[in-house]
Structures are given as C-alpha cells and as structure tokens.
Tab-separated table of C-alpha atoms (C1' of nucleotides) in Angstrom:
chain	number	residue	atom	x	y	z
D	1	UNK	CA	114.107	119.044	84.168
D	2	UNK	CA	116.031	117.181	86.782
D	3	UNK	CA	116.326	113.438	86.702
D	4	UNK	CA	114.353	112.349	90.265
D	5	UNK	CA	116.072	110.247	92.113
D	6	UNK	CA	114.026	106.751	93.766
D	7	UNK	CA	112.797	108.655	96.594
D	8	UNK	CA	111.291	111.087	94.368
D	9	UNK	CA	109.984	108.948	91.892
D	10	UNK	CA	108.139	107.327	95.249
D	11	UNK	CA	106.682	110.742	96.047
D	12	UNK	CA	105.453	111.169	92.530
D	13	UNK	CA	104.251	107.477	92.603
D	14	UNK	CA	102.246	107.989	95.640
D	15	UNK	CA	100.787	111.624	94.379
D	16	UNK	CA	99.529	109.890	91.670
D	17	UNK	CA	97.374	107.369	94.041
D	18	UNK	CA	96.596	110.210	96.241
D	19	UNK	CA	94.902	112.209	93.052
D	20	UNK	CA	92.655	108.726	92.435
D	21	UNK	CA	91.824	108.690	96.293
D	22	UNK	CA	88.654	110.923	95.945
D	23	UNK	CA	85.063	110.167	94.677
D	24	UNK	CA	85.042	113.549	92.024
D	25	UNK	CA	88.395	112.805	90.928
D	26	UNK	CA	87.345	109.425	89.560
D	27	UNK	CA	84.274	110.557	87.940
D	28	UNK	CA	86.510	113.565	85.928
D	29	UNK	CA	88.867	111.030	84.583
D	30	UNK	CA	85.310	108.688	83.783
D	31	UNK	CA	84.046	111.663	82.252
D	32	UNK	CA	87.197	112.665	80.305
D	33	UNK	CA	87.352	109.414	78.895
D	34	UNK	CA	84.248	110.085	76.779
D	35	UNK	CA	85.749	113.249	75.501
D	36	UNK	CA	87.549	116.149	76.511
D	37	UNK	CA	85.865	118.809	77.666
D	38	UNK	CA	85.538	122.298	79.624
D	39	UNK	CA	85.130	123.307	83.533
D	40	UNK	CA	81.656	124.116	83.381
D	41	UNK	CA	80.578	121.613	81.195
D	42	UNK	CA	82.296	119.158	83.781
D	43	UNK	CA	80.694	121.123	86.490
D	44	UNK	CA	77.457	120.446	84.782
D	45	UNK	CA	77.840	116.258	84.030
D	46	UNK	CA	78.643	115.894	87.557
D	47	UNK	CA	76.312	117.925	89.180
D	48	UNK	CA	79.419	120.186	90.987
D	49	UNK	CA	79.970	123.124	91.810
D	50	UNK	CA	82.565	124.895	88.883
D	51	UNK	CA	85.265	125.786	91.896
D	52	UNK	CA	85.113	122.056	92.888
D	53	UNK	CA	85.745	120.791	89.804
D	54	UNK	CA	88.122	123.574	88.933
D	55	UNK	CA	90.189	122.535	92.514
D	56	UNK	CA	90.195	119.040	91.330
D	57	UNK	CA	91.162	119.756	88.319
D	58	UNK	CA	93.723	121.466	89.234
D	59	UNK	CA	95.195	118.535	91.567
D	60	UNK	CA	95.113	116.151	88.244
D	61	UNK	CA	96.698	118.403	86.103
D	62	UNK	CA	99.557	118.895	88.972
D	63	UNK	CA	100.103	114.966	89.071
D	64	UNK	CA	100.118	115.200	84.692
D	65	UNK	CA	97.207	112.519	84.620
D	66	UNK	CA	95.289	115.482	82.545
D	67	UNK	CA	96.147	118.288	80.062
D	68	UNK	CA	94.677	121.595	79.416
D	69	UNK	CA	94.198	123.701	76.431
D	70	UNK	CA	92.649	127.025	76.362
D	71	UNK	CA	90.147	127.378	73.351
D	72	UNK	CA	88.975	131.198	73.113
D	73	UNK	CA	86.985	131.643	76.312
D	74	UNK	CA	86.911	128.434	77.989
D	75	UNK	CA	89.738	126.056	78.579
D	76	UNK	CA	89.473	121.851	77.979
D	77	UNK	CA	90.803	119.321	80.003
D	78	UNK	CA	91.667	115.863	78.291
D	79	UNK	CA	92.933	112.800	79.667
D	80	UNK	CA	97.153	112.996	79.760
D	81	UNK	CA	97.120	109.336	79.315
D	82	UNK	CA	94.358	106.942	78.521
D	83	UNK	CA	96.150	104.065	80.642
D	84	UNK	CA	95.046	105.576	83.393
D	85	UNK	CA	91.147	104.481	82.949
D	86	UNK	CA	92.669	100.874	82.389
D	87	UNK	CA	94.403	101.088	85.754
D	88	UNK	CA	90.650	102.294	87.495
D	89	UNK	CA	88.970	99.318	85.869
D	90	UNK	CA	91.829	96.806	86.716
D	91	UNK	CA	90.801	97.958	90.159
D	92	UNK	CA	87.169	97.716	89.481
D	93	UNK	CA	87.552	93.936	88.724
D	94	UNK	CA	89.896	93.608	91.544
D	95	UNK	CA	87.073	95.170	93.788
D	96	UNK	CA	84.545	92.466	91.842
D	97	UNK	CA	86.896	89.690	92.437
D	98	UNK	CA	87.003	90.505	95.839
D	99	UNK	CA	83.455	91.038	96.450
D	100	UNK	CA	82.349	87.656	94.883
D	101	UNK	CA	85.339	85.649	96.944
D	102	UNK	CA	83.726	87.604	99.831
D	103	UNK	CA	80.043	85.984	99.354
D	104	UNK	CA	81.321	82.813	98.201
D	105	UNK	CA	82.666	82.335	102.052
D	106	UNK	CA	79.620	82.816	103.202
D	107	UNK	CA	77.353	80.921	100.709
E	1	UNK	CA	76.754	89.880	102.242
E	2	UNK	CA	74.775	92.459	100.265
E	3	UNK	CA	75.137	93.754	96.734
E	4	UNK	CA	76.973	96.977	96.448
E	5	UNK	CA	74.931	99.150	94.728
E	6	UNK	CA	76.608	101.884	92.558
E	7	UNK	CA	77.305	104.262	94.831
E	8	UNK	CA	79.306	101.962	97.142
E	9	UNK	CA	80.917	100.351	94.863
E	10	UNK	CA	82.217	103.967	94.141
E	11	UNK	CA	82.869	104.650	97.474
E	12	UNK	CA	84.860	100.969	97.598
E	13	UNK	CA	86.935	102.298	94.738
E	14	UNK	CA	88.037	105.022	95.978
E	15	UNK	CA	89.234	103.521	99.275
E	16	UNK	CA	91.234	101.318	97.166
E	17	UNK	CA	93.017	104.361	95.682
E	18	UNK	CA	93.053	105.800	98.926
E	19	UNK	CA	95.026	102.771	100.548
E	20	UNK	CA	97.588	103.059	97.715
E	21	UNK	CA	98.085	106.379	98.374
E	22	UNK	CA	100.560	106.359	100.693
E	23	UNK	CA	104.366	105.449	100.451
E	24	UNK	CA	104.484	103.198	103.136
E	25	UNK	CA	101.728	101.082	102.078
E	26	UNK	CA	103.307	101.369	98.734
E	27	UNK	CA	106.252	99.550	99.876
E	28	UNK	CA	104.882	97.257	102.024
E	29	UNK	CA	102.903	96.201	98.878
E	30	UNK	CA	105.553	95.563	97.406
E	31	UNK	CA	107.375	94.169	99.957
E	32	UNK	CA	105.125	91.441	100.260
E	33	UNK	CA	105.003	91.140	96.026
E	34	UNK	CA	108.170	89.092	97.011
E	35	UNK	CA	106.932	87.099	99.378
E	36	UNK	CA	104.169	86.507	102.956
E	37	UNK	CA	105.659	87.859	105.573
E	38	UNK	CA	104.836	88.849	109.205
E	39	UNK	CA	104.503	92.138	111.367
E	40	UNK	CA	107.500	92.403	112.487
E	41	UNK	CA	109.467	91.151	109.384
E	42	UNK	CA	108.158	93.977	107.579
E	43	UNK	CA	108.901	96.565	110.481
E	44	UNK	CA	112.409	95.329	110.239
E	45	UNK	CA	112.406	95.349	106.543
E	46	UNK	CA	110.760	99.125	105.921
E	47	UNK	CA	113.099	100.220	109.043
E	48	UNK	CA	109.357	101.306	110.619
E	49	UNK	CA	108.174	101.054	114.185
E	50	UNK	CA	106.015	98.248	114.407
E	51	UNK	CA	102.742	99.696	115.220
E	52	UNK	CA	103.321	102.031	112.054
E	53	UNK	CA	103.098	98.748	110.264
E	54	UNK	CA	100.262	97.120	111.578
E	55	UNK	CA	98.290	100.670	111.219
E	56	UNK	CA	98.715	100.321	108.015
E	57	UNK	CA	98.879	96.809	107.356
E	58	UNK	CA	94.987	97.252	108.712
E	59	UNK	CA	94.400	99.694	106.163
E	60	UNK	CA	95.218	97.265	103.979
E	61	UNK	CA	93.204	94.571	105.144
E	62	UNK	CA	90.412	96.358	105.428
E	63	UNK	CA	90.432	97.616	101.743
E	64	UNK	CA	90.824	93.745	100.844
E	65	UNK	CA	94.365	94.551	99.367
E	66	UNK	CA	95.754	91.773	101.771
E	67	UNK	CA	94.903	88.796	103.633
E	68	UNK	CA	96.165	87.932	106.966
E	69	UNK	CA	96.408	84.321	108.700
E	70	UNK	CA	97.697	83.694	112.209
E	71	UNK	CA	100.537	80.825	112.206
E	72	UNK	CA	101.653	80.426	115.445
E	73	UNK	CA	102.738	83.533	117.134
E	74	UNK	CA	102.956	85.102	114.369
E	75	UNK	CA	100.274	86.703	111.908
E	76	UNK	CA	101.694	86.246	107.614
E	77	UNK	CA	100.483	88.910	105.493
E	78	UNK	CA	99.668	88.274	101.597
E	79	UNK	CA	98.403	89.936	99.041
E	80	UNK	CA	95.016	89.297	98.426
E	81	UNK	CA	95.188	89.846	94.589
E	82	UNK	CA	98.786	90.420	92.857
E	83	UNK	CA	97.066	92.228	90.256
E	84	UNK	CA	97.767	94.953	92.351
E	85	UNK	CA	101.259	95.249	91.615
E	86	UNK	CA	100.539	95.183	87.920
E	87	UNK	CA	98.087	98.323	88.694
E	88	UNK	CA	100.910	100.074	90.454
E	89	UNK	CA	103.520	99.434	87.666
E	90	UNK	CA	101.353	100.369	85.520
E	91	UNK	CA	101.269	104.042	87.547
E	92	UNK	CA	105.017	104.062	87.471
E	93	UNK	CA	105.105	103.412	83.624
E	94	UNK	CA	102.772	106.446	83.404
E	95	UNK	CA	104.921	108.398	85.346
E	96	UNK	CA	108.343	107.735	83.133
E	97	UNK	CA	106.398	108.236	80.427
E	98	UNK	CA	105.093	111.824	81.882
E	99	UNK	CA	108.596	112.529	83.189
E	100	UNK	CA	109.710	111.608	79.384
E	101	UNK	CA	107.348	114.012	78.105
E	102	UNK	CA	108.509	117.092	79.743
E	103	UNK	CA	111.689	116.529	79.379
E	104	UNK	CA	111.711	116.590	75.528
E	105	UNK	CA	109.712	119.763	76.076
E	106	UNK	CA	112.395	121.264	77.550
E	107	UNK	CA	114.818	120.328	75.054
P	1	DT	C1'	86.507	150.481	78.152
P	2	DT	C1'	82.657	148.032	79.811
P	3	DC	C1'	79.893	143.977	80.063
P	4	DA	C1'	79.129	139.063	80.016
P	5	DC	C1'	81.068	134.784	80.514
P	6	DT	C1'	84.493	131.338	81.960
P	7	DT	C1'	87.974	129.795	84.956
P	8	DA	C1'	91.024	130.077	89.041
P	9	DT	C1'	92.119	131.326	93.703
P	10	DT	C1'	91.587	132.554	98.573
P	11	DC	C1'	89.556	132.185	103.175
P	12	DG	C1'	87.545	129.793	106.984
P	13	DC	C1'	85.991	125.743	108.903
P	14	DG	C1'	85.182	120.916	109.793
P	15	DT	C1'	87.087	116.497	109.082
P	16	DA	C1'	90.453	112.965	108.092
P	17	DT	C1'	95.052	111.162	108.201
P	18	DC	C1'	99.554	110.165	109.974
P	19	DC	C1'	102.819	109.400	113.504
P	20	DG	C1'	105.186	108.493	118.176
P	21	DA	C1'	104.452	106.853	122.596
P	22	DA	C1'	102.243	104.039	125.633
P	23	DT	C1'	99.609	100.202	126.423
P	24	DA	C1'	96.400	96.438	125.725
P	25	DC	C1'	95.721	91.888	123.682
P	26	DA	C1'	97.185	87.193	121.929
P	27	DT	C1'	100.082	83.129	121.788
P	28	DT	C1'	103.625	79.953	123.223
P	29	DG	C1'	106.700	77.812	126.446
P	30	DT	C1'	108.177	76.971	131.155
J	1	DA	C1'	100.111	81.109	136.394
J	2	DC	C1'	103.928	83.605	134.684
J	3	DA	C1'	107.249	85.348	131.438
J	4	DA	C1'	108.589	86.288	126.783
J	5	DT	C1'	107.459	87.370	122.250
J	6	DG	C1'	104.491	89.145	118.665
J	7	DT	C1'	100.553	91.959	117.265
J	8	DA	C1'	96.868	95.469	117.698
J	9	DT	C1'	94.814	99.537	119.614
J	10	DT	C1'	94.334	104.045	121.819
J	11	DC	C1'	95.589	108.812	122.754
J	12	DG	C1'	97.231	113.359	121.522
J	13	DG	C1'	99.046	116.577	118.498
J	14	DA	C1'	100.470	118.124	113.925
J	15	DT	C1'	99.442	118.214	109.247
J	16	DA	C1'	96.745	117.745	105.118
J	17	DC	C1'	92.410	117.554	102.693
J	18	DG	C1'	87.752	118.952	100.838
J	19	DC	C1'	84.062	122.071	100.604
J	20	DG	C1'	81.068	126.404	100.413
J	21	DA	C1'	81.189	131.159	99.764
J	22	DA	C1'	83.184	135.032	97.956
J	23	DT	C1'	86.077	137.001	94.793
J	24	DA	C1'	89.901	137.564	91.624
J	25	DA	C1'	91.652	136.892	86.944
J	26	DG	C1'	91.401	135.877	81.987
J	27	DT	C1'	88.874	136.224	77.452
J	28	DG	C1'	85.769	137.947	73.790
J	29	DA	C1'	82.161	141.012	72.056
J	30	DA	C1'	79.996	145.476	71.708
DNA sequence: TTCACTTATTCGCGTATCCGAATACATTGT
DNA sequence: ACAATGTATTCGGATACGCGAATAAGTGAA
C-alpha cells in the first residue's frame, strides 16, 4: 500500500463525492444504515433491478464507503463507515437551511 | 417558492453531491473557505482559465453551495453555508481512516 | 454432475459532463 | 460613445456515466 501523495488523496476525495452524486447510491447507503444486507434483498427495498444495484454496489465498495462479506450463497454489503450517513444528513440540513433562507426572501 | 416534496428534495441532494464531485469545485470550495473572492482571483489562484471557473462557479451557485454579489466590476463569491467544509473534512477523515485500514491489512 | 439460486459482468445505446476556444454581456472610466 | 476590464455563455468534441438486456460466474443441495 503506497502512501498517496496530495494529488491523489484529491482524486480519492473527489471519487468519494462522485459515488454520493447519484439518486440509488444514496438510498443503498440509507438502506444500509438500517442493517446490512444482500443484493437482492437491496434490489427488492428499492424497487431495482439486482444488476443495478449490483453496479452500484460495486462503485461504493471501489471508493471503501461499503464492505462485503460472502455468507454461503449470497453476499452482504454493510456500511464501511457509519460517518458517512452523518455527512448525507449534514447536507440534508444544509439543503433545509437553504430552502427556508430561500422562502424567507420572498415572504 | 414551493415545498419540495420527497422526491425533490432527493433529487436536490444529490445535486449537492454531484457539485462536490469534482476537484475543481473542490478547491475552489475551499479556496473561498479562506476568504470571498472574485472570478478572476480564483482563476489566478487554481492556475484555471477563467471561463473554467465561472462554469463551475455556476454549478455552484446553482446548487446553493455559494452566493455571489456584484461589487463594482467585479462579482465576490462566498460560501453560502461553511458547513460545507466541515462535510468535506469530514470525507477526507473517512478517507485516512480507509487508507489506515488497508494498510494494517497489509501488514 | 446437474439444478436452482445469487451475484457479477459485458454490450450497446442514450445522455450528461468537462474542457478549450471564441465570443457575448456587463461595468467603469475617459 | 468608446475603450478597457471583468464575467458569463455558447459551440464542438472527447470522455464518462447509467441503464436494460443478456449472460457469465459463484455457491449449495440433491
């Protein structure tokens, strides 16, 4: 494991936004903050096909925001780090926040 | 102004994770974490052609991640909500903390 | 091994994003 | 009005992304 340099680090930093930056994406981590669970039952909650979700999957688990275990037949995803569903709902409130200063302006 | 219902406030958040996601807008986030500064101030500062800049300096607007005021010639960018830099620390903490992780695996 | 089930990958296509270059638009001073 | 400076937009091409459909690959039971 090589020690990234700062322009790395950027790369990785940005990745990490880019894996947030899509509608499914968000939901998975949502959902894997309940509990952990497998593809298809992931494929059920959100209504997705299994490839989708498996593709997505596979883009968080390249950017380490999840893990994956096989268990006999079917293989569980957990969140990697719980921070991560802080860091949505800071943006959540920042999104509120912003929204309210928004109709305040034009009350 | 209308109320967001769930779905676009969804759709909202994800934009906002789509605006971080890329490394210019990363820095010029940062960039103006130390302090307002106009167009062409941050074109100088990122070493980035000017238009580059306001491209994504609308980006920015647009997701409410900045404000903009004109002042004379010249139009001073903010940031709308400094939380923001706490969100994206917050991703680089996760990040050493990942890179931490596998390297201890590897050792 | 063969079947049933679960997960991952590939292919093709439409769409979105980013950038450089050129140019339009806005503001101030002369 | 005109020139100079600062900012925003458009155009064109390259690249990247997301999805549906089909299929490959991994696992467990009979």
């Amino acid at each position: 494991m090589e020690i990234p340099n700062l322009a790395e680090l950027n790369l990785l930093h940005t990745q990490i936004c880019q894996a947030l930056g899509d509608p499914k994406r968000i939901q998975i981590l949502y959902a894997l903050n309940e509990q952990p669970l497998h593809v298809t039952a992931l494929a059920d909650a959100l209504h997705t096909p299994q490839p989708t979700i498996s593709r997505h999957l596979r883009v968080l688990r390249q950017r380490a925001l999840v893990t994956s275990r096989r268990e006999g037949a079917t293989v569980v995803y957990e969140l990697a780090d719980y921070r991560i569903i802080e860091i949505l709902d800071m943006m959540r409130h920042i999104l509120r926040d912003s929204l309210a200063r928004q109709s305040n302006i034009l009350t």
